[in-house]
Backbone as a ProteinNet text record, in pm:
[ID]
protein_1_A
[PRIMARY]
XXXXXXXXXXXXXXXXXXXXXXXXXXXXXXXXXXXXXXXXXXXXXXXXXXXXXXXXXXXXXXXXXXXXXXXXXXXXXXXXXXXXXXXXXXXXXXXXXXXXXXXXXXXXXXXXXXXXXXXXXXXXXXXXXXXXXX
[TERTIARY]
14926.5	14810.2	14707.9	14611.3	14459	14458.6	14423.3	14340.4	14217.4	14167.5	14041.3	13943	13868.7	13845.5	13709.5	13597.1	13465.1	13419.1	13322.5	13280.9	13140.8	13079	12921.7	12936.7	12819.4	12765.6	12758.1	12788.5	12740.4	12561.1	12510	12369.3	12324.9	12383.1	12342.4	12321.1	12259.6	12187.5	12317.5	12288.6	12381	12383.6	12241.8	12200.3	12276.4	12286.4	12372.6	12529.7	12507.8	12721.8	12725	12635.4	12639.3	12636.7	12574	12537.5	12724.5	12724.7	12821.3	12961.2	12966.5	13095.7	13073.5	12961.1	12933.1	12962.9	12894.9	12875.8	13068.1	13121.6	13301.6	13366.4	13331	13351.4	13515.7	13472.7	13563.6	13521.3	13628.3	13584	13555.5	13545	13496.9	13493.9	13398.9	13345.4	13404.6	13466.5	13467	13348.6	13314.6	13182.7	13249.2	13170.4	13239.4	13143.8	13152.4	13106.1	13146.1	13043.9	13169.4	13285.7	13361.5	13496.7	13577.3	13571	13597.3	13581.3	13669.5	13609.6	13593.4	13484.5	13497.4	13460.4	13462	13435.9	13453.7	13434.8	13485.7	13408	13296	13258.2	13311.3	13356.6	13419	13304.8	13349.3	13208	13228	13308.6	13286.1	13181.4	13256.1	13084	12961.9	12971.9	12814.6	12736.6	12854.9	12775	12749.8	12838.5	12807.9	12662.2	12665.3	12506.3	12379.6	12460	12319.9	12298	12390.7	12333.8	12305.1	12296	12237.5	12076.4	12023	11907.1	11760.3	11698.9	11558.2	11539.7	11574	11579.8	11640.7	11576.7	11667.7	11800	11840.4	11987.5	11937.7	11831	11770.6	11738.6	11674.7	11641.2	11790.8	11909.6	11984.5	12126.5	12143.8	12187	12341.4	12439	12568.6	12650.8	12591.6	12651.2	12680.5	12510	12554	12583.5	12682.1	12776.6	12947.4	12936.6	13079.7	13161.2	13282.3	13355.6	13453.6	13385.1	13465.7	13555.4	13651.4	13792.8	13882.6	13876.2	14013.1	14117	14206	14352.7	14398	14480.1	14520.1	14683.6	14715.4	14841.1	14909	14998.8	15052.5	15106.7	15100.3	15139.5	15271.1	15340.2	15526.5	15530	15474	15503.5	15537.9	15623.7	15657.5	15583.3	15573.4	15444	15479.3	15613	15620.1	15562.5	15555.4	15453.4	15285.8	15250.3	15136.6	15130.5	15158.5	15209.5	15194.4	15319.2	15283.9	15175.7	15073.3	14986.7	14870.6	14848.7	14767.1	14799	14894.2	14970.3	14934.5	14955.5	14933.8	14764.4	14684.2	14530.7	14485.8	14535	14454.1	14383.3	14423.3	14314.9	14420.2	14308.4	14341.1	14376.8	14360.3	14313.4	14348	14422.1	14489.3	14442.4	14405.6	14380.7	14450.8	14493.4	14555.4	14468.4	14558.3	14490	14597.7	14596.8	14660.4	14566.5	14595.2	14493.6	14368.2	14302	14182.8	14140.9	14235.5	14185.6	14198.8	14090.5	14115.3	14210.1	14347.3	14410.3	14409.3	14390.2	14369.8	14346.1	14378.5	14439.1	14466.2	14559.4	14636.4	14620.1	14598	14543.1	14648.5	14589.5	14720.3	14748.7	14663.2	14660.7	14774.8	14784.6	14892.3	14978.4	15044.3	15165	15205.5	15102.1	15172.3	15210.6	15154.8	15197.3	15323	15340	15472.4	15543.2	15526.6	15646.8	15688.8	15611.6	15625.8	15687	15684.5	15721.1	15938.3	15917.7	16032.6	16133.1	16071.2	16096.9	16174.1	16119	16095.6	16214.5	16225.6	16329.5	16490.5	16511.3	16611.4	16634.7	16551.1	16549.3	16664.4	16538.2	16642.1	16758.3	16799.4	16923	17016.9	16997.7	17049.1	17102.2	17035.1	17037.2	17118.9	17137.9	17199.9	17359.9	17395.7	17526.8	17630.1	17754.3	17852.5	17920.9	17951	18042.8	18163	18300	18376.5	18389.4	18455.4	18487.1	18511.5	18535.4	18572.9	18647.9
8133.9	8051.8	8075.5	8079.1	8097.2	7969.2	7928.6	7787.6	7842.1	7920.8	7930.8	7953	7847.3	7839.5	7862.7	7906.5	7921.6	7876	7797.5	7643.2	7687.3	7637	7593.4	7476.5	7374.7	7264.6	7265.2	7196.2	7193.2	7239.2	7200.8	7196.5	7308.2	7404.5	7536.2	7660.2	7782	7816	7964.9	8006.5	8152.1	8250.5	8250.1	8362.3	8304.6	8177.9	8082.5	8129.9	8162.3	8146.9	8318.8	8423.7	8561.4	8568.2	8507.1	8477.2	8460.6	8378.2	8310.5	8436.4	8490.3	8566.7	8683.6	8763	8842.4	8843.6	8745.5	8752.8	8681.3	8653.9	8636.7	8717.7	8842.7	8920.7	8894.8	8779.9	8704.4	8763.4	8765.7	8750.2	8637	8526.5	8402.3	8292.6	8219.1	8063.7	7934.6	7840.6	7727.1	7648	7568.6	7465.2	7354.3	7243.3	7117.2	7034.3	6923.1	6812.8	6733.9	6726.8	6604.1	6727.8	6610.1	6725.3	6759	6692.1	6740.3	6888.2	6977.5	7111.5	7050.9	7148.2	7127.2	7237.2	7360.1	7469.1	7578.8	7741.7	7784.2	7971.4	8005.2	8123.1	8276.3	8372.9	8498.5	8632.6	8683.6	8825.7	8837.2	8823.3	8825.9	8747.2	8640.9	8496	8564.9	8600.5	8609.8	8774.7	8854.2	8964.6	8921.2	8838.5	8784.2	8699.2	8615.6	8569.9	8665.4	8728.2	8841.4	8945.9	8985.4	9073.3	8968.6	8819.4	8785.8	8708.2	8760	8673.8	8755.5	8724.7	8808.4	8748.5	8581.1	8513.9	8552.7	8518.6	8546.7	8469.9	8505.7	8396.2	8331.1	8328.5	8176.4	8090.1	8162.7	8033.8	7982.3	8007.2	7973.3	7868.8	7797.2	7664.4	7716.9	7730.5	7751.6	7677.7	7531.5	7466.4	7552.2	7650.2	7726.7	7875.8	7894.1	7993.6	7974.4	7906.2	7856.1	7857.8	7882.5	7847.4	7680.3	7607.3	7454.5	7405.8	7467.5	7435.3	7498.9	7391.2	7457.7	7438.2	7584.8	7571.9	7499.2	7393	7340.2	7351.1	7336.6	7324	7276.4	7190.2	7122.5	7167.4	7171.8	7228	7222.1	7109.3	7170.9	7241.6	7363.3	7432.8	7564	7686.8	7775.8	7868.4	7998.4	8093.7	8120.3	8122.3	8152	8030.2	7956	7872.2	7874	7957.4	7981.1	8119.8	8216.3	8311.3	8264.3	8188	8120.3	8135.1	8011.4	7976.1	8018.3	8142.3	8285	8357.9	8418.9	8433.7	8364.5	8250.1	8155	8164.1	8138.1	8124.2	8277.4	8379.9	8510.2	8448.8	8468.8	8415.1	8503.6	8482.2	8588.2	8488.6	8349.7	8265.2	8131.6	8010.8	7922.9	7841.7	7721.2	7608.8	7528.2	7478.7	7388.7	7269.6	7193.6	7048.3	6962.2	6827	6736.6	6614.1	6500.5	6407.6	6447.1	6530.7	6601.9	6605.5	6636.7	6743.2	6877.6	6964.6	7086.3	7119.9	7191.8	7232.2	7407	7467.6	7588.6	7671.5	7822.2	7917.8	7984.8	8016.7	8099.4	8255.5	8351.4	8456.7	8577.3	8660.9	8721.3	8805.6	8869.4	8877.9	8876.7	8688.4	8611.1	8674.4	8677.2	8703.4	8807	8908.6	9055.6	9092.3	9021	8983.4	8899.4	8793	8721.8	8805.2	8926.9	8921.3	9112.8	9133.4	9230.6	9204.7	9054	9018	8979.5	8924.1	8924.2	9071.6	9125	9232.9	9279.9	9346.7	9315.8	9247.7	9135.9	9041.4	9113.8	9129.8	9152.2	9310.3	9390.8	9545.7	9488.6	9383.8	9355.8	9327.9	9222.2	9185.2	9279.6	9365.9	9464.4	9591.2	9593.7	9622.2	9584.7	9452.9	9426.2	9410.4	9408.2	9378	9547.4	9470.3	9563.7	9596.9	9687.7	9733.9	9776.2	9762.9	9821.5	9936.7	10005.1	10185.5	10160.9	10173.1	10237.9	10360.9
-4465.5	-4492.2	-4381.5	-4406.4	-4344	-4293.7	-4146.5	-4150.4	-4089.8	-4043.7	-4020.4	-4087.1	-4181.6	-4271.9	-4257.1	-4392.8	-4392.4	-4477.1	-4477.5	-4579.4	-4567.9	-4685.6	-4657.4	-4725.2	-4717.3	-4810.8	-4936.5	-5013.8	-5115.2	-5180.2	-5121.1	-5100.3	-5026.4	-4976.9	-4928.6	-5075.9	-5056.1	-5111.7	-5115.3	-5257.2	-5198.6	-5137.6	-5040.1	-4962	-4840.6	-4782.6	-4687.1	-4677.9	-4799	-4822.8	-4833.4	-4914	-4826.2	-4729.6	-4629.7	-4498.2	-4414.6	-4495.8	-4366	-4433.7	-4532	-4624.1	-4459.3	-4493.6	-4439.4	-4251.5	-4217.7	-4059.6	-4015.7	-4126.8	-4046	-4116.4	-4171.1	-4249.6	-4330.4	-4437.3	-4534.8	-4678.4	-4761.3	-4942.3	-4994.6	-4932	-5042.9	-4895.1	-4965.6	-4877.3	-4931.2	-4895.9	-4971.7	-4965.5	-5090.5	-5043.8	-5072.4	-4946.2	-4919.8	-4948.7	-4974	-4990.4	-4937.3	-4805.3	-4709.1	-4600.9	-4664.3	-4594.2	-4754.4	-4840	-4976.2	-4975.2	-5044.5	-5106.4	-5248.1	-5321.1	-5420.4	-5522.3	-5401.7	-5495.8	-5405.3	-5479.6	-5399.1	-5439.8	-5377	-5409.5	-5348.4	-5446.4	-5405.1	-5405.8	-5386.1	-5390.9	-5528	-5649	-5781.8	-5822.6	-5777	-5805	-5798.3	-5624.6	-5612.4	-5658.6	-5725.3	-5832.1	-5933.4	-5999.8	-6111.4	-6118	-6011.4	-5992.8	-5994.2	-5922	-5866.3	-6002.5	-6082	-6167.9	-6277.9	-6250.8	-6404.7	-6406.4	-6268.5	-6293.1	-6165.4	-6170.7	-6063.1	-5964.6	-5948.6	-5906.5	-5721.7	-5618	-5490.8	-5440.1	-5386	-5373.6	-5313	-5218.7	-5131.7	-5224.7	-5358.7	-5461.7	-5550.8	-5489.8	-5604.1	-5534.9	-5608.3	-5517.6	-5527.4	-5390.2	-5425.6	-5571.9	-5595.6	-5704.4	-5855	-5854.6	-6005.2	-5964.6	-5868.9	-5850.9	-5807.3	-5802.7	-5734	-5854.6	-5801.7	-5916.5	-5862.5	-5973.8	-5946	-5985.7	-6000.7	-6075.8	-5953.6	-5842.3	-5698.2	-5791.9	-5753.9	-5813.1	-5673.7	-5615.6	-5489.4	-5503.9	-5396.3	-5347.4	-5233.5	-5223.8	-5149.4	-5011.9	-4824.4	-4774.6	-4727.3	-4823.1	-4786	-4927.5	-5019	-5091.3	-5064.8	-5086.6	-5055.2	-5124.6	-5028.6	-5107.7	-5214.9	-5277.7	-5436.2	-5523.6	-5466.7	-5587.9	-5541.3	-5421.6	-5412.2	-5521.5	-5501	-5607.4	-5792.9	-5854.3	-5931.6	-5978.9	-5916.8	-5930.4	-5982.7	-5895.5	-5865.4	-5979.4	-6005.6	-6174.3	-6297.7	-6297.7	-6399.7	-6424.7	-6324.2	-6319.7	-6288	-6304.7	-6283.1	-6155.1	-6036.7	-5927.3	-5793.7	-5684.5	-5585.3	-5442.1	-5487.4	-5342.2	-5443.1	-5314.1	-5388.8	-5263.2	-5289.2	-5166.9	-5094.6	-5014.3	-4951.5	-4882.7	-5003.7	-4966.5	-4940.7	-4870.4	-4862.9	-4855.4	-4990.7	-5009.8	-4982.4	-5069.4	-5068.7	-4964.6	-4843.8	-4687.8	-4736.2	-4697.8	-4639.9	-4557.6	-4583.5	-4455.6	-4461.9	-4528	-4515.4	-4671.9	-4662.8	-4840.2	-4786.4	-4935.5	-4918.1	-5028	-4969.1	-4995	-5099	-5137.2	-5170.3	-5069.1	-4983.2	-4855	-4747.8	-4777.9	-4668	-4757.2	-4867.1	-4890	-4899.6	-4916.4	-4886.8	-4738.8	-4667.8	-4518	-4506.6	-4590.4	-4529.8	-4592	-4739.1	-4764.7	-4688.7	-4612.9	-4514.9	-4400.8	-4354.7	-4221	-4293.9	-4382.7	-4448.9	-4439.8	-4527.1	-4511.8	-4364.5	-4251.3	-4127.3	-4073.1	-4090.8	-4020.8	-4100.5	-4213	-4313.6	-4218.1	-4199.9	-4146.1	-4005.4	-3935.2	-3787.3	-3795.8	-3910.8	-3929.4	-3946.9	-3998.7	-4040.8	-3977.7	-3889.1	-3755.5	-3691.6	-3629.3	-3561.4	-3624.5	-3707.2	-3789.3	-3725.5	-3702.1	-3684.5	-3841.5	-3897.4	-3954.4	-3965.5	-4002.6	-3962.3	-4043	-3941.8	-4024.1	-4204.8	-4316.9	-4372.1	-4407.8
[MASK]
++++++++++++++++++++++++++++++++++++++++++++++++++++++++++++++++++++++++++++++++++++++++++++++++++++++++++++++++++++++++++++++++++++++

């Protein structure tokens, strides 16, 4: 799980949330309301914005790009139901909330990482194990 998270406002503009994707060089922003998330824009979003209108992203309010349907998830859940999830919803990024806090997401990212570090540990174990002759 990610906790270093990158938010804009609700009320920020999508040139704001390119802005901020870009300069922490991330694939997607959450937008908050408050400390609420309540949405959540990816570089799909913001092509999809950008090739459907003439309009500049300074003129275009994060609200009609975001996608507002957080898939969330609980943080005593195990990455296979972050997985799941991501599966079930065709989606690349899953949220972590607790009582609508922000506590971090989880990427597919993170899990090709945990399940490398897995990996990894099983190698050491393995390693270290005596055998007897055969």
């Amino acid at each position: 799980m990610t906790t270093d998270l990158v938010t804009v406002p609700l009320g920020a503009t999508l040139e704001a949330a390119v802005g901020e994707m870009l300069g922490n060089r991330v694939g997607s922003v959450l937008v908050t309301d408050g400390e609420r998330p309540v949405g959540i824009i990816t570089e799909t979003d913001v092509l999809a914005a950008g090739s459907g209108t003439e309009r500049p992203f300074g003129d275009i309010p994060v609200s009609r790009a975001m996608s507002p349907n957080l898939v969330t998830i609980g943080p005593e859940k195990r990455p296979q139901d972050a997985l799941e999830k991501m599966q079930n919803y065709g989606i690349k990024k899953v949220v972590v909330t607790e009582d609508e806090e922000l506590l971090g997401i989880v990427t597919t990212t993170d899990l090709v990482r945990h399940q490398s570090d897995l990996v990894e540990e099983v190698t050491d174990i393995d390693r270290t194990q005596s055998y007897p002759s055969l």
